Amino acid sequence: MAWDWEKLKEQQNKRKPQPPPPPGQGGGGGGPEPPNWEEILDKFKGTKLPDMWWLIVILAVIVGVAASSMYTVGTNEEAVVQRFGEHVRTTGPGLNFKFPFNIETVRLVPVDRRETAKFGIDETPDRDSSRFQGRESDTASVSLMLTGDLNVALVPWSVQYRIKDSYNYCFKVANPESTLEDLSEATMRLVVGDSSVDEVLTERSTIAQEFKTLLQKELDEAETGLEVTAVNLEKTMVPLPVQPSYNEENRADQEREKIILQAREEYNKAIPAARGEAERIIRSAEGYELDRVNSAEGDANRFLSLYEEYKKAPEVTRRRLYLEAIGEVLPGMGDKYIVDSDQKNLLPFLNLSDQKEAIK
């Protein structure tokens, strides 16, 4: 409809301030009148927009579709896209597109962010740096474990992990963090239960490595989509009520080790010496055996050679043997006196004075 410009102009003139009346004329109360808003609104009620409003509606729809079709994935994230609740794809960092108006929905998963789960560590959880800080239970009960040799130890630890499979993390397990907690505690109790208390207290790196391997295997079998990046085994100790007894046991073990080392030292000194003496005696006996055998063989060979000569000339050989034996015996008998059997008086032949001087 056409605007009634004359009436609008008349209303604007009425709103303008009127000049004051000349002096001597009455002030008659002729001030400006306020605008009549009802009349103005009545003028606009019948007004129609031009045909361009269809273009505005179309542009608004296009902007809405474009805004709901685009999404951005950060450099440390992955986007899990669902169409009517069903997983259709996983996209990486950058600008991506999807069906608009919640036909497809997007869930951003921080795959490169490191999270920390702490067990038996008595400290206030930092919820900004970790979404999961372990079950809200007594820290001592979580870390109190039975070792393989039926002793009790306090084993606090922490697990650092990340999301390695967005699909498994979102769809396979209802609460992956809670599953990690349960599996971590069960696995640590299994590893500690297979170790002695001394191994738990002194070989923490070995236990941590074995725990990490077993925990990752359990997480993969449960399809949690989580990866264990590091395991930190805190200072392990025995409970305070049994600490004095444990110290006494340690002192006794150290004393036992000391005695064992001393005994081994004496053993290392005595056993080699005894073995050397035994070896020497054996070698001496072997040498004596060889000498006796060779001597016996020589005597036997000499006897056989003499026997052969004896068979050829018995009388000559007997005479020679007799003379050789007398030649060996007589030199050791001192002075020798040969007396005729028919001699009756021996005094002229005996020099008794020389014998007395020899006796003195």
PDB file of C-alpha atoms in Angstrom, residues 66-296:
ATOM      1  CA  ALA A  66      26.639 -25.426   5.511  1.00  0.00           C
ATOM      2  CA  ALA A  67      27.179 -24.724   9.210  1.00  0.00           C
ATOM      3  CA  SER A  68      25.786 -28.130  10.256  1.00  0.00           C
ATOM      4  CA  SER A  69      27.687 -29.969   7.486  1.00  0.00           C
ATOM      5  CA  MET A  70      31.203 -28.810   8.352  1.00  0.00           C
ATOM      6  CA  TYR A  71      33.307 -29.717  11.368  1.00  0.00           C
ATOM      7  CA  THR A  72      36.948 -29.273  12.291  1.00  0.00           C
ATOM      8  CA  VAL A  73      39.203 -31.924  13.861  1.00  0.00           C
ATOM      9  CA  GLY A  74      42.227 -30.822  15.851  1.00  0.00           C
ATOM     10  CA  THR A  75      45.758 -32.073  15.249  1.00  0.00           C
ATOM     11  CA  ASN A  76      45.656 -34.328  18.344  1.00  0.00           C
ATOM     12  CA  GLU A  77      42.178 -35.691  17.688  1.00  0.00           C
ATOM     13  CA  GLU A  78      40.184 -38.112  15.588  1.00  0.00           C
ATOM     14  CA  ALA A  79      36.491 -37.749  14.706  1.00  0.00           C
ATOM     15  CA  VAL A  80      34.137 -40.707  14.980  1.00  0.00           C
ATOM     16  CA  VAL A  81      31.189 -40.102  12.627  1.00  0.00           C
ATOM     17  CA  GLN A  82      27.852 -41.797  13.286  1.00  0.00           C
ATOM     18  CA  ARG A  83      24.852 -41.878  10.976  1.00  0.00           C
ATOM     19  CA  PHE A  84      21.657 -42.390  12.976  1.00  0.00           C
ATOM     20  CA  GLY A  85      23.826 -43.890  15.734  1.00  0.00           C
ATOM     21  CA  GLU A  86      25.789 -46.292  13.515  1.00  0.00           C
ATOM     22  CA  HIS A  87      29.514 -45.826  13.003  1.00  0.00           C
ATOM     23  CA  VAL A  88      30.269 -45.037   9.370  1.00  0.00           C
ATOM     24  CA  ARG A  89      33.817 -43.646   9.335  1.00  0.00           C
ATOM     25  CA  THR A  90      36.677 -42.109  11.310  1.00  0.00           C
ATOM     26  CA  THR A  91      38.292 -38.921  10.057  1.00  0.00           C
ATOM     27  CA  GLY A  92      41.593 -37.261  10.829  1.00  0.00           C
ATOM     28  CA  PRO A  93      42.674 -33.679  11.549  1.00  0.00           C
ATOM     29  CA  GLY A  94      41.426 -30.842   9.377  1.00  0.00           C
ATOM     30  CA  LEU A  95      38.161 -29.568   7.908  1.00  0.00           C
ATOM     31  CA  ASN A  96      35.656 -32.326   7.172  1.00  0.00           C
ATOM     32  CA  PHE A  97      32.049 -32.623   6.028  1.00  0.00           C
ATOM     33  CA  LYS A  98      29.023 -34.648   7.094  1.00  0.00           C
ATOM     34  CA  PHE A  99      25.286 -34.850   6.513  1.00  0.00           C
ATOM     35  CA  PRO A 100      23.544 -31.886   8.166  1.00  0.00           C
ATOM     36  CA  PHE A 101      20.790 -31.584  10.782  1.00  0.00           C
ATOM     37  CA  ASN A 102      22.049 -34.447  13.014  1.00  0.00           C
ATOM     38  CA  ILE A 103      21.713 -37.024  10.273  1.00  0.00           C
ATOM     39  CA  GLU A 104      25.365 -37.634  11.044  1.00  0.00           C
ATOM     40  CA  THR A 105      26.874 -36.773  14.410  1.00  0.00           C
ATOM     41  CA  VAL A 106      30.527 -36.312  15.266  1.00  0.00           C
ATOM     42  CA  ARG A 107      32.399 -37.327  18.428  1.00  0.00           C
ATOM     43  CA  LEU A 108      35.914 -35.945  18.846  1.00  0.00           C
ATOM     44  CA  VAL A 109      38.378 -38.331  20.504  1.00  0.00           C
ATOM     45  CA  PRO A 110      41.740 -36.995  21.851  1.00  0.00           C
ATOM     46  CA  VAL A 111      43.991 -39.801  20.589  1.00  0.00           C
ATOM     47  CA  ASP A 112      47.353 -38.122  21.345  1.00  0.00           C
ATOM     48  CA  ARG A 113      46.576 -36.892  24.839  1.00  0.00           C
ATOM     49  CA  ARG A 114      48.378 -38.753  27.618  1.00  0.00           C
ATOM     50  CA  GLU A 115      46.251 -39.649  30.603  1.00  0.00           C
ATOM     51  CA  THR A 116      47.388 -40.924  34.002  1.00  0.00           C
ATOM     52  CA  ALA A 117      45.704 -43.445  36.275  1.00  0.00           C
ATOM     53  CA  LYS A 118      47.119 -43.577  39.812  1.00  0.00           C
ATOM     54  CA  PHE A 119      46.702 -46.452  42.253  1.00  0.00           C
ATOM     55  CA  GLY A 120      47.552 -46.342  45.936  1.00  0.00           C
ATOM     56  CA  ILE A 121      49.173 -42.887  45.679  1.00  0.00           C
ATOM     57  CA  ASP A 122      47.960 -40.639  48.466  1.00  0.00           C
ATOM     58  CA  GLU A 123      47.627 -37.237  46.833  1.00  0.00           C
ATOM     59  CA  THR A 124      44.864 -34.946  45.623  1.00  0.00           C
ATOM     60  CA  PRO A 125      43.932 -35.846  42.046  1.00  0.00           C
ATOM     61  CA  ASP A 126      44.550 -33.187  39.447  1.00  0.00           C
ATOM     62  CA  ARG A 127      41.398 -33.471  37.337  1.00  0.00           C
ATOM     63  CA  ASP A 128      42.658 -30.909  34.805  1.00  0.00           C
ATOM     64  CA  SER A 129      45.619 -33.047  33.826  1.00  0.00           C
ATOM     65  CA  SER A 130      43.922 -36.415  34.119  1.00  0.00           C
ATOM     66  CA  ARG A 131      40.371 -37.455  33.481  1.00  0.00           C
ATOM     67  CA  PHE A 132      40.803 -40.592  35.500  1.00  0.00           C
ATOM     68  CA  GLN A 133      42.646 -40.800  38.795  1.00  0.00           C
ATOM     69  CA  GLY A 134      41.631 -44.211  40.056  1.00  0.00           C
ATOM     70  CA  ARG A 135      38.698 -45.381  42.084  1.00  0.00           C
ATOM     71  CA  GLU A 136      37.761 -43.303  45.112  1.00  0.00           C
ATOM     72  CA  SER A 137      38.835 -45.829  47.690  1.00  0.00           C
ATOM     73  CA  ASP A 138      41.363 -46.064  50.438  1.00  0.00           C
ATOM     74  CA  THR A 139      44.824 -45.817  48.903  1.00  0.00           C
ATOM     75  CA  ALA A 140      46.331 -48.248  51.385  1.00  0.00           C
ATOM     76  CA  SER A 141      43.818 -50.990  50.529  1.00  0.00           C
ATOM     77  CA  VAL A 142      44.575 -50.620  46.814  1.00  0.00           C
ATOM     78  CA  SER A 143      48.349 -50.884  47.255  1.00  0.00           C
ATOM     79  CA  LEU A 144      48.273 -53.558  50.004  1.00  0.00           C
ATOM     80  CA  MET A 145      49.206 -56.837  48.298  1.00  0.00           C
ATOM     81  CA  LEU A 146      50.219 -60.392  49.174  1.00  0.00           C
ATOM     82  CA  THR A 147      53.538 -61.562  47.721  1.00  0.00           C
ATOM     83  CA  GLY A 148      54.447 -65.017  46.524  1.00  0.00           C
ATOM     84  CA  ASP A 149      56.262 -65.879  49.760  1.00  0.00           C
ATOM     85  CA  LEU A 150      53.159 -64.963  51.834  1.00  0.00           C
ATOM     86  CA  ASN A 151      54.422 -61.561  52.922  1.00  0.00           C
ATOM     87  CA  VAL A 152      52.552 -58.262  52.696  1.00  0.00           C
ATOM     88  CA  ALA A 153      53.837 -55.218  50.791  1.00  0.00           C
ATOM     89  CA  LEU A 154      52.576 -51.751  49.866  1.00  0.00           C
ATOM     90  CA  VAL A 155      52.891 -51.309  46.093  1.00  0.00           C
ATOM     91  CA  PRO A 156      51.718 -47.914  44.757  1.00  0.00           C
ATOM     92  CA  TRP A 157      51.920 -47.347  41.005  1.00  0.00           C
ATOM     93  CA  SER A 158      50.654 -45.191  38.165  1.00  0.00           C
ATOM     94  CA  VAL A 159      49.799 -45.973  34.537  1.00  0.00           C
ATOM     95  CA  GLN A 160      50.112 -43.552  31.638  1.00  0.00           C
ATOM     96  CA  TYR A 161      47.964 -44.385  28.636  1.00  0.00           C
ATOM     97  CA  ARG A 162      46.502 -43.006  25.429  1.00  0.00           C
ATOM     98  CA  ILE A 163      43.686 -43.849  23.035  1.00  0.00           C
ATOM     99  CA  LYS A 164      45.036 -45.827  20.082  1.00  0.00           C
ATOM    100  CA  ASP A 165      41.763 -47.072  18.528  1.00  0.00           C
ATOM    101  CA  SER A 166      38.892 -44.588  18.465  1.00  0.00           C
ATOM    102  CA  TYR A 167      36.334 -47.112  17.273  1.00  0.00           C
ATOM    103  CA  ASN A 168      37.026 -49.632  20.067  1.00  0.00           C
ATOM    104  CA  TYR A 169      37.237 -46.843  22.626  1.00  0.00           C
ATOM    105  CA  CYS A 170      33.792 -45.470  21.688  1.00  0.00           C
ATOM    106  CA  PHE A 171      31.814 -48.631  20.899  1.00  0.00           C
ATOM    107  CA  LYS A 172      33.420 -51.811  22.291  1.00  0.00           C
ATOM    108  CA  VAL A 173      33.507 -51.007  26.017  1.00  0.00           C
ATOM    109  CA  ALA A 174      31.003 -48.930  27.967  1.00  0.00           C
ATOM    110  CA  ASN A 175      33.636 -47.363  30.260  1.00  0.00           C
ATOM    111  CA  PRO A 176      37.226 -47.936  29.089  1.00  0.00           C
ATOM    112  CA  GLU A 177      38.764 -46.015  32.012  1.00  0.00           C
ATOM    113  CA  SER A 178      36.949 -48.143  34.593  1.00  0.00           C
ATOM    114  CA  THR A 179      37.999 -51.277  32.714  1.00  0.00           C
ATOM    115  CA  LEU A 180      41.598 -50.046  32.741  1.00  0.00           C
ATOM    116  CA  GLU A 181      41.363 -49.545  36.491  1.00  0.00           C
ATOM    117  CA  ASP A 182      40.030 -53.023  37.179  1.00  0.00           C
ATOM    118  CA  LEU A 183      42.486 -54.748  34.846  1.00  0.00           C
ATOM    119  CA  SER A 184      45.417 -52.744  36.203  1.00  0.00           C
ATOM    120  CA  GLU A 185      44.716 -53.686  39.800  1.00  0.00           C
ATOM    121  CA  ALA A 186      44.113 -57.345  38.962  1.00  0.00           C
ATOM    122  CA  THR A 187      47.285 -57.548  36.846  1.00  0.00           C
ATOM    123  CA  MET A 188      49.466 -55.901  39.501  1.00  0.00           C
ATOM    124  CA  ARG A 189      48.197 -58.316  42.144  1.00  0.00           C
ATOM    125  CA  LEU A 190      48.974 -61.198  39.785  1.00  0.00           C
ATOM    126  CA  VAL A 191      52.550 -60.015  39.162  1.00  0.00           C
ATOM    127  CA  VAL A 192      53.231 -59.292  42.836  1.00  0.00           C
ATOM    128  CA  GLY A 193      51.702 -62.636  43.809  1.00  0.00           C
ATOM    129  CA  ASP A 194      54.255 -64.408  41.614  1.00  0.00           C
ATOM    130  CA  SER A 195      57.211 -62.541  43.187  1.00  0.00           C
ATOM    131  CA  SER A 196      58.872 -62.632  46.586  1.00  0.00           C
ATOM    132  CA  VAL A 197      58.830 -59.630  48.887  1.00  0.00           C
ATOM    133  CA  ASP A 198      62.544 -59.057  48.255  1.00  0.00           C
ATOM    134  CA  GLU A 199      61.950 -58.920  44.502  1.00  0.00           C
ATOM    135  CA  VAL A 200      59.049 -56.509  45.005  1.00  0.00           C
ATOM    136  CA  LEU A 201      61.206 -54.182  47.102  1.00  0.00           C
ATOM    137  CA  THR A 202      64.416 -54.347  45.064  1.00  0.00           C
ATOM    138  CA  GLU A 203      63.480 -55.243  41.448  1.00  0.00           C
ATOM    139  CA  ARG A 204      60.831 -52.638  40.690  1.00  0.00           C
ATOM    140  CA  SER A 205      61.853 -52.098  37.066  1.00  0.00           C
ATOM    141  CA  THR A 206      61.504 -55.800  36.271  1.00  0.00           C
ATOM    142  CA  ILE A 207      58.081 -55.965  37.898  1.00  0.00           C
ATOM    143  CA  ALA A 208      56.958 -52.783  36.122  1.00  0.00           C
ATOM    144  CA  GLN A 209      57.985 -54.152  32.719  1.00  0.00           C
ATOM    145  CA  GLU A 210      56.238 -57.476  33.308  1.00  0.00           C
ATOM    146  CA  PHE A 211      53.143 -55.634  34.546  1.00  0.00           C
ATOM    147  CA  LYS A 212      53.063 -53.390  31.463  1.00  0.00           C
ATOM    148  CA  THR A 213      53.261 -56.352  29.087  1.00  0.00           C
ATOM    149  CA  LEU A 214      50.477 -58.286  30.811  1.00  0.00           C
ATOM    150  CA  LEU A 215      48.238 -55.224  31.184  1.00  0.00           C
ATOM    151  CA  GLN A 216      48.532 -54.321  27.496  1.00  0.00           C
ATOM    152  CA  LYS A 217      47.635 -57.902  26.576  1.00  0.00           C
ATOM    153  CA  GLU A 218      44.515 -57.758  28.777  1.00  0.00           C
ATOM    154  CA  LEU A 219      43.475 -54.369  27.348  1.00  0.00           C
ATOM    155  CA  ASP A 220      43.817 -55.661  23.782  1.00  0.00           C
ATOM    156  CA  GLU A 221      41.762 -58.750  24.556  1.00  0.00           C
ATOM    157  CA  ALA A 222      39.045 -56.547  26.108  1.00  0.00           C
ATOM    158  CA  GLU A 223      39.123 -54.268  23.012  1.00  0.00           C
ATOM    159  CA  THR A 224      39.280 -51.094  25.084  1.00  0.00           C
ATOM    160  CA  GLY A 225      41.179 -49.150  22.424  1.00  0.00           C
ATOM    161  CA  LEU A 226      43.755 -48.019  25.036  1.00  0.00           C
ATOM    162  CA  GLU A 227      47.543 -48.257  24.871  1.00  0.00           C
ATOM    163  CA  VAL A 228      49.807 -48.259  27.929  1.00  0.00           C
ATOM    164  CA  THR A 229      52.693 -45.881  27.288  1.00  0.00           C
ATOM    165  CA  ALA A 230      54.470 -45.987  30.661  1.00  0.00           C
ATOM    166  CA  VAL A 231      54.266 -47.614  34.089  1.00  0.00           C
ATOM    167  CA  ASN A 232      55.801 -45.941  37.122  1.00  0.00           C
ATOM    168  CA  LEU A 233      56.211 -48.159  40.168  1.00  0.00           C
ATOM    169  CA  GLU A 234      56.518 -45.904  43.205  1.00  0.00           C
ATOM    170  CA  LYS A 235      58.561 -46.697  46.313  1.00  0.00           C
ATOM    171  CA  THR A 236      57.468 -50.075  47.629  1.00  0.00           C
ATOM    172  CA  MET A 237      57.601 -50.916  51.308  1.00  0.00           C
ATOM    173  CA  VAL A 238      56.141 -53.172  53.946  1.00  0.00           C
ATOM    174  CA  PRO A 239      53.283 -51.957  56.187  1.00  0.00           C
ATOM    175  CA  LEU A 240      54.334 -49.878  59.183  1.00  0.00           C
ATOM    176  CA  PRO A 241      53.072 -52.379  61.835  1.00  0.00           C
ATOM    177  CA  VAL A 242      55.438 -55.071  60.524  1.00  0.00           C
ATOM    178  CA  GLN A 243      58.355 -52.767  59.697  1.00  0.00           C
ATOM    179  CA  PRO A 244      60.389 -53.634  62.865  1.00  0.00           C
ATOM    180  CA  SER A 245      59.972 -57.354  62.267  1.00  0.00           C
ATOM    181  CA  TYR A 246      60.949 -56.936  58.654  1.00  0.00           C
ATOM    182  CA  ASN A 247      64.077 -55.000  59.678  1.00  0.00           C
ATOM    183  CA  GLU A 248      65.022 -57.800  62.047  1.00  0.00           C
ATOM    184  CA  GLU A 249      64.543 -60.302  59.279  1.00  0.00           C
ATOM    185  CA  ASN A 250      66.732 -58.231  56.987  1.00  0.00           C
ATOM    186  CA  ARG A 251      69.482 -58.080  59.603  1.00  0.00           C
ATOM    187  CA  ALA A 252      69.259 -61.845  60.051  1.00  0.00           C
ATOM    188  CA  ASP A 253      69.426 -62.349  56.294  1.00  0.00           C
ATOM    189  CA  GLN A 254      72.449 -60.062  56.067  1.00  0.00           C
ATOM    190  CA  GLU A 255      74.176 -61.967  58.872  1.00  0.00           C
ATOM    191  CA  ARG A 256      73.389 -65.237  57.146  1.00  0.00           C
ATOM    192  CA  GLU A 257      74.796 -63.918  53.871  1.00  0.00           C
ATOM    193  CA  LYS A 258      77.893 -62.729  55.711  1.00  0.00           C
ATOM    194  CA  ILE A 259      78.478 -66.181  57.232  1.00  0.00           C
ATOM    195  CA  ILE A 260      77.863 -67.848  53.887  1.00  0.00           C
ATOM    196  CA  LEU A 261      80.393 -65.562  52.210  1.00  0.00           C
ATOM    197  CA  GLN A 262      82.966 -66.282  54.908  1.00  0.00           C
ATOM    198  CA  ALA A 263      82.394 -70.008  54.536  1.00  0.00           C
ATOM    199  CA  ARG A 264      82.755 -69.723  50.781  1.00  0.00           C
ATOM    200  CA  GLU A 265      85.986 -67.801  51.249  1.00  0.00           C
ATOM    201  CA  GLU A 266      87.388 -70.539  53.476  1.00  0.00           C
ATOM    202  CA  TYR A 267      86.126 -73.111  51.026  1.00  0.00           C
ATOM    203  CA  ASN A 268      87.889 -71.356  48.161  1.00  0.00           C
ATOM    204  CA  LYS A 269      91.102 -71.357  50.172  1.00  0.00           C
ATOM    205  CA  ALA A 270      91.008 -74.931  51.536  1.00  0.00           C
ATOM    206  CA  ILE A 271      89.517 -76.860  48.631  1.00  0.00           C
ATOM    207  CA  PRO A 272      92.020 -75.750  45.969  1.00  0.00           C
ATOM    208  CA  ALA A 273      94.910 -76.431  48.364  1.00  0.00           C
ATOM    209  CA  ALA A 274      93.551 -79.897  49.161  1.00  0.00           C
ATOM    210  CA  ARG A 275      93.003 -80.593  45.502  1.00  0.00           C
ATOM    211  CA  GLY A 276      96.571 -79.497  44.737  1.00  0.00           C
ATOM    212  CA  GLU A 277      97.981 -81.743  47.505  1.00  0.00           C
ATOM    213  CA  ALA A 278      95.897 -84.653  46.279  1.00  0.00           C
ATOM    214  CA  GLU A 279      97.109 -84.071  42.743  1.00  0.00           C
ATOM    215  CA  ARG A 280     100.707 -83.973  43.980  1.00  0.00           C
ATOM    216  CA  ILE A 281     100.300 -87.259  45.887  1.00  0.00           C
ATOM    217  CA  ILE A 282      98.700 -88.875  42.868  1.00  0.00           C
ATOM    218  CA  ARG A 283     101.519 -87.757  40.621  1.00  0.00           C
ATOM    219  CA  SER A 284     104.110 -88.991  43.179  1.00  0.00           C
ATOM    220  CA  ALA A 285     102.369 -92.349  43.415  1.00  0.00           C
ATOM    221  CA  GLU A 286     102.261 -92.619  39.659  1.00  0.00           C
ATOM    222  CA  GLY A 287     105.982 -91.844  39.515  1.00  0.00           C
ATOM    223  CA  TYR A 288     106.725 -94.410  42.237  1.00  0.00           C
ATOM    224  CA  GLU A 289     104.592 -96.940  40.394  1.00  0.00           C
ATOM    225  CA  LEU A 290     106.450 -96.288  37.172  1.00  0.00           C
ATOM    226  CA  ASP A 291     109.829 -96.610  38.940  1.00  0.00           C
ATOM    227  CA  ARG A 292     108.884 -99.874  40.640  1.00  0.00           C
ATOM    228  CA  VAL A 293     107.509-101.342  37.441  1.00  0.00           C
ATOM    229  CA  ASN A 294     110.585-100.364  35.473  1.00  0.00           C
ATOM    230  CA  SER A 295     112.865-101.702  38.222  1.00  0.00           C
ATOM    231  CA  ALA A 296     110.968-104.968  38.373  1.00  0.00           C
TER     232      ALA A 296
END
